Amino acid sequence: DEKYFQKEVGMYKAISERIQNLMRKYSNLVKNSKIIESKLKPRNLDLYNSEVYRQILVAEHITSNLSPESLVLITLPCVEFQSEFLNRVRLNTIKSTQVFVPIPFYEYMPNIIYDKYPFPEQVEINKAVGYFNTFTFNFISFYNSDYLSTKSKIIQTLNTINKSEISNSNLNLADYFKNDLYEFFSLNSNLNILRATDQSIKCRWHMIYDCDEKTKISEDEFNRCVRQKENNLGTKAQLAIHLMKNYEEIVKT
């Protein structure tokens, strides 16, 4: 409906503005950096709210427009770009050997965890500030050649199962593969997957929407979404204190 559409437009504008600000702020970290905006139209609108579907859709698009030697990093706009973070990605992503899937540190809701404005400009690694989000696989880096080789293996499997002749050129994997990129690369026995907490990867607080089982691609994605919503606001103690301090206002709302 119109209300939902306006919310989507507002979120898109906010994300675009944040990406622009991040690039301006951290342009010295990447030489000759530039912003290229690309619009993707999902074929399956029923899966639009599935992060798994969108992740594969984005990966399919960007890998088809890059050379095999390219190092690809997929993150969410909430991430804090720092030189340490980019160096960690570069060192932990090894061509033909290793894919990097870090566990980022997620900030709790600032209105709940901080006593006063202005809120800190950077996220501090502290159990009172946030948590390591083991329920997300939205942060991943890999070499494009490894993506393409893994995709070829999956296509061979699909052709065997369906007794068809699908090629790399006419297949959009998002319409066939119903798992995230972590599961995607795990199907390639030639690659290791480094999955560990990383203090250099911090994600500013953002609202997690649409934990609706009907909009998710699998039960696993739905369960991970619910767990993230449960941990997204703050600790139980912080939520209890916030409730006591703002009881009347919360009840009215």
PDB file of C-alpha atoms in Angstrom, residues 3-237:
ATOM      1  CA  LYS A   3       2.205   3.835   3.471  1.00  0.00           C
ATOM      2  CA  TYR A   4       4.512   0.850   2.964  1.00  0.00           C
ATOM      3  CA  PHE A   5       5.778   2.319  -0.318  1.00  0.00           C
ATOM      4  CA  GLN A   6       6.647   5.640   1.331  1.00  0.00           C
ATOM      5  CA  LYS A   7       8.549   3.798   4.072  1.00  0.00           C
ATOM      6  CA  GLU A   8      10.558   1.937   1.435  1.00  0.00           C
ATOM      7  CA  VAL A   9      11.349   5.169  -0.412  1.00  0.00           C
ATOM      8  CA  GLY A  10      12.451   6.816   2.818  1.00  0.00           C
ATOM      9  CA  MET A  11      14.724   3.884   3.702  1.00  0.00           C
ATOM     10  CA  TYR A  12      16.258   3.924   0.207  1.00  0.00           C
ATOM     11  CA  LYS A  13      16.996   7.661   0.419  1.00  0.00           C
ATOM     12  CA  ALA A  14      18.520   7.291   3.895  1.00  0.00           C
ATOM     13  CA  ILE A  15      20.776   4.426   2.773  1.00  0.00           C
ATOM     14  CA  SER A  16      21.866   6.310  -0.370  1.00  0.00           C
ATOM     15  CA  GLU A  17      22.728   9.381   1.678  1.00  0.00           C
ATOM     16  CA  ARG A  18      24.688   7.307   4.184  1.00  0.00           C
ATOM     17  CA  ILE A  19      26.703   5.626   1.424  1.00  0.00           C
ATOM     18  CA  GLN A  20      27.520   9.024  -0.070  1.00  0.00           C
ATOM     19  CA  ASN A  21      28.649  10.332   3.324  1.00  0.00           C
ATOM     20  CA  LEU A  22      30.755   7.225   3.997  1.00  0.00           C
ATOM     21  CA  MET A  23      32.527   7.522   0.660  1.00  0.00           C
ATOM     22  CA  ARG A  24      33.295  11.199   1.226  1.00  0.00           C
ATOM     23  CA  LYS A  25      34.503  10.566   4.762  1.00  0.00           C
ATOM     24  CA  TYR A  26      36.674   7.562   3.985  1.00  0.00           C
ATOM     25  CA  SER A  27      37.698   8.262   0.391  1.00  0.00           C
ATOM     26  CA  ASN A  28      41.337   8.520   1.522  1.00  0.00           C
ATOM     27  CA  LEU A  29      41.235   4.806   2.411  1.00  0.00           C
ATOM     28  CA  VAL A  30      40.582   3.752  -1.166  1.00  0.00           C
ATOM     29  CA  LYS A  31      42.590   5.406  -3.949  1.00  0.00           C
ATOM     30  CA  ASN A  32      40.643   6.636  -6.966  1.00  0.00           C
ATOM     31  CA  SER A  33      37.394   5.687  -5.255  1.00  0.00           C
ATOM     32  CA  LYS A  34      34.105   6.544  -6.903  1.00  0.00           C
ATOM     33  CA  ILE A  35      30.430   5.805  -6.411  1.00  0.00           C
ATOM     34  CA  ILE A  36      28.528   3.874  -9.050  1.00  0.00           C
ATOM     35  CA  GLU A  37      24.799   3.529  -8.456  1.00  0.00           C
ATOM     36  CA  SER A  38      23.102   0.507  -9.919  1.00  0.00           C
ATOM     37  CA  LYS A  39      19.429  -0.372  -9.778  1.00  0.00           C
ATOM     38  CA  LEU A  40      18.314  -3.975  -9.574  1.00  0.00           C
ATOM     39  CA  LYS A  41      14.818  -5.226 -10.243  1.00  0.00           C
ATOM     40  CA  PRO A  42      14.110  -8.592  -8.593  1.00  0.00           C
ATOM     41  CA  ARG A  43      12.281 -11.073 -10.767  1.00  0.00           C
ATOM     42  CA  ASN A  44      10.566 -12.692  -7.803  1.00  0.00           C
ATOM     43  CA  LEU A  45       8.765  -9.893  -5.949  1.00  0.00           C
ATOM     44  CA  ASP A  46       7.445 -12.395  -3.385  1.00  0.00           C
ATOM     45  CA  LEU A  47      11.018 -12.726  -2.074  1.00  0.00           C
ATOM     46  CA  TYR A  48      11.804  -8.996  -2.028  1.00  0.00           C
ATOM     47  CA  ASN A  49      11.956  -8.935   1.791  1.00  0.00           C
ATOM     48  CA  SER A  50      14.292 -11.923   1.971  1.00  0.00           C
ATOM     49  CA  GLU A  51      17.853 -10.833   2.809  1.00  0.00           C
ATOM     50  CA  VAL A  52      19.135 -14.148   1.453  1.00  0.00           C
ATOM     51  CA  TYR A  53      17.468 -13.542  -1.914  1.00  0.00           C
ATOM     52  CA  ARG A  54      18.708  -9.943  -2.118  1.00  0.00           C
ATOM     53  CA  GLN A  55      22.254 -10.964  -1.198  1.00  0.00           C
ATOM     54  CA  ILE A  56      22.509 -13.496  -4.027  1.00  0.00           C
ATOM     55  CA  LEU A  57      20.809 -11.044  -6.400  1.00  0.00           C
ATOM     56  CA  VAL A  58      23.411  -8.355  -5.618  1.00  0.00           C
ATOM     57  CA  ALA A  59      26.288 -10.837  -5.858  1.00  0.00           C
ATOM     58  CA  GLU A  60      25.070 -12.010  -9.269  1.00  0.00           C
ATOM     59  CA  HIS A  61      24.934  -8.450 -10.556  1.00  0.00           C
ATOM     60  CA  ILE A  62      28.285  -7.154  -9.312  1.00  0.00           C
ATOM     61  CA  THR A  63      30.286 -10.284 -10.136  1.00  0.00           C
ATOM     62  CA  SER A  64      29.054 -10.197 -13.726  1.00  0.00           C
ATOM     63  CA  ASN A  65      30.471  -6.673 -14.090  1.00  0.00           C
ATOM     64  CA  LEU A  66      33.903  -7.251 -12.526  1.00  0.00           C
ATOM     65  CA  SER A  67      37.062  -9.010 -13.642  1.00  0.00           C
ATOM     66  CA  PRO A  68      37.846 -12.446 -12.130  1.00  0.00           C
ATOM     67  CA  GLU A  69      40.776 -10.892 -10.234  1.00  0.00           C
ATOM     68  CA  SER A  70      38.534  -8.493  -8.296  1.00  0.00           C
ATOM     69  CA  LEU A  71      38.146  -8.725  -4.536  1.00  0.00           C
ATOM     70  CA  VAL A  72      34.474  -8.307  -3.642  1.00  0.00           C
ATOM     71  CA  LEU A  73      33.226  -7.038  -0.284  1.00  0.00           C
ATOM     72  CA  ILE A  74      29.501  -7.107   0.510  1.00  0.00           C
ATOM     73  CA  THR A  75      28.342  -5.309   3.656  1.00  0.00           C
ATOM     74  CA  LEU A  76      25.366  -3.417   5.041  1.00  0.00           C
ATOM     75  CA  PRO A  77      25.291   0.422   5.063  1.00  0.00           C
ATOM     76  CA  CYS A  78      25.464   0.363   8.876  1.00  0.00           C
ATOM     77  CA  VAL A  79      29.152  -0.618   8.851  1.00  0.00           C
ATOM     78  CA  GLU A  80      31.891   1.738  10.111  1.00  0.00           C
ATOM     79  CA  PHE A  81      34.550   1.936   7.417  1.00  0.00           C
ATOM     80  CA  GLN A  82      38.046   2.112   8.907  1.00  0.00           C
ATOM     81  CA  SER A  83      41.491   1.289   7.557  1.00  0.00           C
ATOM     82  CA  GLU A  84      41.800  -1.627  10.010  1.00  0.00           C
ATOM     83  CA  PHE A  85      38.545  -3.084   8.720  1.00  0.00           C
ATOM     84  CA  LEU A  86      39.627  -2.873   5.077  1.00  0.00           C
ATOM     85  CA  ASN A  87      43.062  -4.329   5.864  1.00  0.00           C
ATOM     86  CA  ARG A  88      41.447  -7.240   7.720  1.00  0.00           C
ATOM     87  CA  VAL A  89      39.288  -7.965   4.691  1.00  0.00           C
ATOM     88  CA  ARG A  90      42.297  -7.864   2.368  1.00  0.00           C
ATOM     89  CA  LEU A  91      44.402 -10.186   4.544  1.00  0.00           C
ATOM     90  CA  ASN A  92      41.675 -12.715   5.364  1.00  0.00           C
ATOM     91  CA  THR A  93      40.397 -13.107   1.815  1.00  0.00           C
ATOM     92  CA  ILE A  94      42.750 -15.405  -0.105  1.00  0.00           C
ATOM     93  CA  LYS A  95      42.251 -16.175  -3.763  1.00  0.00           C
ATOM     94  CA  SER A  96      41.458 -19.847  -4.523  1.00  0.00           C
ATOM     95  CA  THR A  97      41.843 -20.621  -0.821  1.00  0.00           C
ATOM     96  CA  GLN A  98      39.653 -18.661   1.592  1.00  0.00           C
ATOM     97  CA  VAL A  99      36.430 -16.664   1.872  1.00  0.00           C
ATOM     98  CA  PHE A 100      35.995 -14.236   4.787  1.00  0.00           C
ATOM     99  CA  VAL A 101      32.629 -14.190   6.622  1.00  0.00           C
ATOM    100  CA  PRO A 102      33.219 -12.137   9.789  1.00  0.00           C
ATOM    101  CA  ILE A 103      30.875 -11.853  12.768  1.00  0.00           C
ATOM    102  CA  PRO A 104      30.331  -8.105  13.232  1.00  0.00           C
ATOM    103  CA  PHE A 105      29.722  -6.168  16.442  1.00  0.00           C
ATOM    104  CA  TYR A 106      26.198  -4.680  16.425  1.00  0.00           C
ATOM    105  CA  GLU A 107      25.349  -1.554  18.407  1.00  0.00           C
ATOM    106  CA  TYR A 108      22.250  -1.542  20.617  1.00  0.00           C
ATOM    107  CA  MET A 109      19.609   1.181  20.216  1.00  0.00           C
ATOM    108  CA  PRO A 110      21.323   4.482  21.197  1.00  0.00           C
ATOM    109  CA  ASN A 111      18.237   5.924  22.933  1.00  0.00           C
ATOM    110  CA  ILE A 112      18.331   3.002  25.361  1.00  0.00           C
ATOM    111  CA  ILE A 113      22.047   2.507  26.038  1.00  0.00           C
ATOM    112  CA  TYR A 114      23.230   6.136  26.215  1.00  0.00           C
ATOM    113  CA  ASP A 115      22.199   8.569  28.932  1.00  0.00           C
ATOM    114  CA  LYS A 116      22.443  11.800  26.942  1.00  0.00           C
ATOM    115  CA  TYR A 117      23.030  13.442  23.580  1.00  0.00           C
ATOM    116  CA  PRO A 118      25.133  13.658  21.536  1.00  0.00           C
ATOM    117  CA  PHE A 119      25.703   9.943  21.049  1.00  0.00           C
ATOM    118  CA  PRO A 120      29.316   8.788  20.503  1.00  0.00           C
ATOM    119  CA  GLU A 121      30.495   9.087  16.904  1.00  0.00           C
ATOM    120  CA  GLN A 122      32.037   5.611  16.958  1.00  0.00           C
ATOM    121  CA  VAL A 123      30.879   2.285  18.351  1.00  0.00           C
ATOM    122  CA  GLU A 124      32.867   1.018  21.341  1.00  0.00           C
ATOM    123  CA  ILE A 125      33.399  -2.719  21.800  1.00  0.00           C
ATOM    124  CA  ASN A 126      31.621  -3.191  25.122  1.00  0.00           C
ATOM    125  CA  LYS A 127      28.909  -5.583  26.316  1.00  0.00           C
ATOM    126  CA  ALA A 128      26.853  -2.562  27.439  1.00  0.00           C
ATOM    127  CA  VAL A 129      27.034  -1.044  23.944  1.00  0.00           C
ATOM    128  CA  GLY A 130      26.261  -4.017  21.697  1.00  0.00           C
ATOM    129  CA  TYR A 131      26.831  -7.675  20.865  1.00  0.00           C
ATOM    130  CA  PHE A 132      28.573  -9.856  18.307  1.00  0.00           C
ATOM    131  CA  ASN A 133      25.816 -10.778  15.896  1.00  0.00           C
ATOM    132  CA  THR A 134      26.276 -14.467  15.088  1.00  0.00           C
ATOM    133  CA  PHE A 135      22.887 -14.526  13.343  1.00  0.00           C
ATOM    134  CA  THR A 136      23.891 -12.501  10.284  1.00  0.00           C
ATOM    135  CA  PHE A 137      25.835 -13.540   7.177  1.00  0.00           C
ATOM    136  CA  ASN A 138      25.508 -10.156   5.467  1.00  0.00           C
ATOM    137  CA  PHE A 139      29.220  -9.370   5.765  1.00  0.00           C
ATOM    138  CA  ILE A 140      31.344 -11.374   3.339  1.00  0.00           C
ATOM    139  CA  SER A 141      34.390 -10.913   1.108  1.00  0.00           C
ATOM    140  CA  PHE A 142      35.665 -13.142  -1.681  1.00  0.00           C
ATOM    141  CA  TYR A 143      37.512 -13.108  -4.979  1.00  0.00           C
ATOM    142  CA  ASN A 144      35.323 -12.967  -8.032  1.00  0.00           C
ATOM    143  CA  SER A 145      37.119 -15.937  -9.598  1.00  0.00           C
ATOM    144  CA  ASP A 146      36.108 -18.044  -6.574  1.00  0.00           C
ATOM    145  CA  TYR A 147      32.501 -16.934  -6.937  1.00  0.00           C
ATOM    146  CA  LEU A 148      32.456 -17.832 -10.628  1.00  0.00           C
ATOM    147  CA  SER A 149      34.055 -21.252 -10.075  1.00  0.00           C
ATOM    148  CA  THR A 150      31.602 -22.054  -7.268  1.00  0.00           C
ATOM    149  CA  LYS A 151      28.698 -20.945  -9.429  1.00  0.00           C
ATOM    150  CA  SER A 152      29.861 -23.286 -12.201  1.00  0.00           C
ATOM    151  CA  LYS A 153      29.868 -26.226  -9.756  1.00  0.00           C
ATOM    152  CA  ILE A 154      26.334 -25.379  -8.632  1.00  0.00           C
ATOM    153  CA  ILE A 155      25.115 -25.077 -12.216  1.00  0.00           C
ATOM    154  CA  GLN A 156      26.542 -28.516 -12.995  1.00  0.00           C
ATOM    155  CA  THR A 157      24.613 -29.897 -10.029  1.00  0.00           C
ATOM    156  CA  LEU A 158      21.410 -28.155 -11.150  1.00  0.00           C
ATOM    157  CA  ASN A 159      21.810 -29.545 -14.667  1.00  0.00           C
ATOM    158  CA  THR A 160      22.304 -33.042 -13.281  1.00  0.00           C
ATOM    159  CA  ILE A 161      19.241 -32.833 -11.049  1.00  0.00           C
ATOM    160  CA  ASN A 162      16.954 -31.161 -13.597  1.00  0.00           C
ATOM    161  CA  LYS A 163      18.482 -32.903 -16.634  1.00  0.00           C
ATOM    162  CA  SER A 164      18.816 -29.542 -18.372  1.00  0.00           C
ATOM    163  CA  GLU A 165      21.540 -27.446 -19.977  1.00  0.00           C
ATOM    164  CA  ILE A 166      21.727 -24.164 -18.036  1.00  0.00           C
ATOM    165  CA  SER A 167      24.709 -21.921 -18.762  1.00  0.00           C
ATOM    166  CA  ASN A 168      26.379 -19.180 -16.702  1.00  0.00           C
ATOM    167  CA  SER A 169      25.260 -16.546 -19.172  1.00  0.00           C
ATOM    168  CA  ASN A 170      21.502 -17.084 -18.907  1.00  0.00           C
ATOM    169  CA  LEU A 171      21.146 -18.085 -15.252  1.00  0.00           C
ATOM    170  CA  ASN A 172      20.346 -15.721 -12.399  1.00  0.00           C
ATOM    171  CA  LEU A 173      21.327 -17.818  -9.401  1.00  0.00           C
ATOM    172  CA  ALA A 174      19.001 -15.910  -7.072  1.00  0.00           C
ATOM    173  CA  ASP A 175      16.049 -17.627  -8.758  1.00  0.00           C
ATOM    174  CA  TYR A 176      17.497 -21.115  -8.184  1.00  0.00           C
ATOM    175  CA  PHE A 177      19.741 -21.066  -5.129  1.00  0.00           C
ATOM    176  CA  LYS A 178      17.740 -20.698  -1.891  1.00  0.00           C
ATOM    177  CA  ASN A 179      20.590 -20.124   0.568  1.00  0.00           C
ATOM    178  CA  ASP A 180      22.957 -17.281   1.485  1.00  0.00           C
ATOM    179  CA  LEU A 181      26.527 -16.794   0.284  1.00  0.00           C
ATOM    180  CA  TYR A 182      27.927 -18.662   3.289  1.00  0.00           C
ATOM    181  CA  GLU A 183      26.109 -21.812   2.177  1.00  0.00           C
ATOM    182  CA  PHE A 184      26.970 -21.001  -1.429  1.00  0.00           C
ATOM    183  CA  PHE A 185      30.744 -21.091  -0.821  1.00  0.00           C
ATOM    184  CA  SER A 186      30.497 -24.065   1.540  1.00  0.00           C
ATOM    185  CA  LEU A 187      29.577 -26.153  -1.519  1.00  0.00           C
ATOM    186  CA  ASN A 188      33.058 -25.538  -2.946  1.00  0.00           C
ATOM    187  CA  SER A 189      35.392 -28.070  -1.300  1.00  0.00           C
ATOM    188  CA  ASN A 190      38.438 -26.142  -2.549  1.00  0.00           C
ATOM    189  CA  LEU A 191      37.641 -23.134  -0.372  1.00  0.00           C
ATOM    190  CA  ASN A 192      37.949 -22.543   3.357  1.00  0.00           C
ATOM    191  CA  ILE A 193      35.492 -20.199   5.079  1.00  0.00           C
ATOM    192  CA  LEU A 194      36.874 -18.044   7.877  1.00  0.00           C
ATOM    193  CA  ARG A 195      33.990 -17.342  10.253  1.00  0.00           C
ATOM    194  CA  ALA A 196      34.993 -15.544  13.456  1.00  0.00           C
ATOM    195  CA  THR A 197      34.230 -12.456  15.549  1.00  0.00           C
ATOM    196  CA  ASP A 198      36.086  -9.382  14.369  1.00  0.00           C
ATOM    197  CA  GLN A 199      36.453  -6.260  16.515  1.00  0.00           C
ATOM    198  CA  SER A 200      37.248  -4.088  13.499  1.00  0.00           C
ATOM    199  CA  ILE A 201      33.808  -4.656  11.959  1.00  0.00           C
ATOM    200  CA  LYS A 202      31.200  -2.577  13.747  1.00  0.00           C
ATOM    201  CA  CYS A 203      27.629  -1.928  12.705  1.00  0.00           C
ATOM    202  CA  ARG A 204      25.681   1.134  13.882  1.00  0.00           C
ATOM    203  CA  TRP A 205      22.193   0.491  15.214  1.00  0.00           C
ATOM    204  CA  HIS A 206      19.418   0.112  12.656  1.00  0.00           C
ATOM    205  CA  MET A 207      15.879  -1.182  12.911  1.00  0.00           C
ATOM    206  CA  ILE A 208      15.353  -4.773  11.778  1.00  0.00           C
ATOM    207  CA  TYR A 209      12.070  -5.079   9.890  1.00  0.00           C
ATOM    208  CA  ASP A 210       9.899  -7.782   8.384  1.00  0.00           C
ATOM    209  CA  CYS A 211      10.511 -10.885  10.467  1.00  0.00           C
ATOM    210  CA  ASP A 212       7.562 -12.482   8.724  1.00  0.00           C
ATOM    211  CA  GLU A 213       7.882 -16.172   7.943  1.00  0.00           C
ATOM    212  CA  LYS A 214       6.037 -15.659   4.654  1.00  0.00           C
ATOM    213  CA  THR A 215       8.593 -13.104   3.397  1.00  0.00           C
ATOM    214  CA  LYS A 216      11.660 -15.216   4.191  1.00  0.00           C
ATOM    215  CA  ILE A 217      13.206 -17.733   1.869  1.00  0.00           C
ATOM    216  CA  SER A 218      13.637 -20.432   4.532  1.00  0.00           C
ATOM    217  CA  GLU A 219      12.812 -21.285   8.135  1.00  0.00           C
ATOM    218  CA  ASP A 220      16.475 -20.735   9.030  1.00  0.00           C
ATOM    219  CA  GLU A 221      16.410 -17.155   7.729  1.00  0.00           C
ATOM    220  CA  PHE A 222      13.177 -16.478   9.616  1.00  0.00           C
ATOM    221  CA  ASN A 223      14.641 -17.810  12.884  1.00  0.00           C
ATOM    222  CA  ARG A 224      17.831 -15.743  12.469  1.00  0.00           C
ATOM    223  CA  CYS A 225      15.755 -12.628  11.823  1.00  0.00           C
ATOM    224  CA  VAL A 226      13.735 -13.196  15.004  1.00  0.00           C
ATOM    225  CA  ARG A 227      16.882 -13.722  17.076  1.00  0.00           C
ATOM    226  CA  GLN A 228      18.354 -10.468  15.760  1.00  0.00           C
ATOM    227  CA  LYS A 229      15.198  -8.562  16.677  1.00  0.00           C
ATOM    228  CA  GLU A 230      15.378 -10.042  20.178  1.00  0.00           C
ATOM    229  CA  ASN A 231      18.947  -8.791  20.621  1.00  0.00           C
ATOM    230  CA  ASN A 232      18.647  -5.534  18.691  1.00  0.00           C
ATOM    231  CA  LEU A 233      17.541  -3.047  21.352  1.00  0.00           C
ATOM    232  CA  GLY A 234      19.681  -3.716  24.426  1.00  0.00           C
ATOM    233  CA  THR A 235      20.321  -6.056  27.320  1.00  0.00           C
ATOM    234  CA  LYS A 236      17.441  -7.185  29.557  1.00  0.00           C
ATOM    235  CA  ALA A 237      18.699  -4.921  32.345  1.00  0.00           C
TER     236      ALA A 237
END
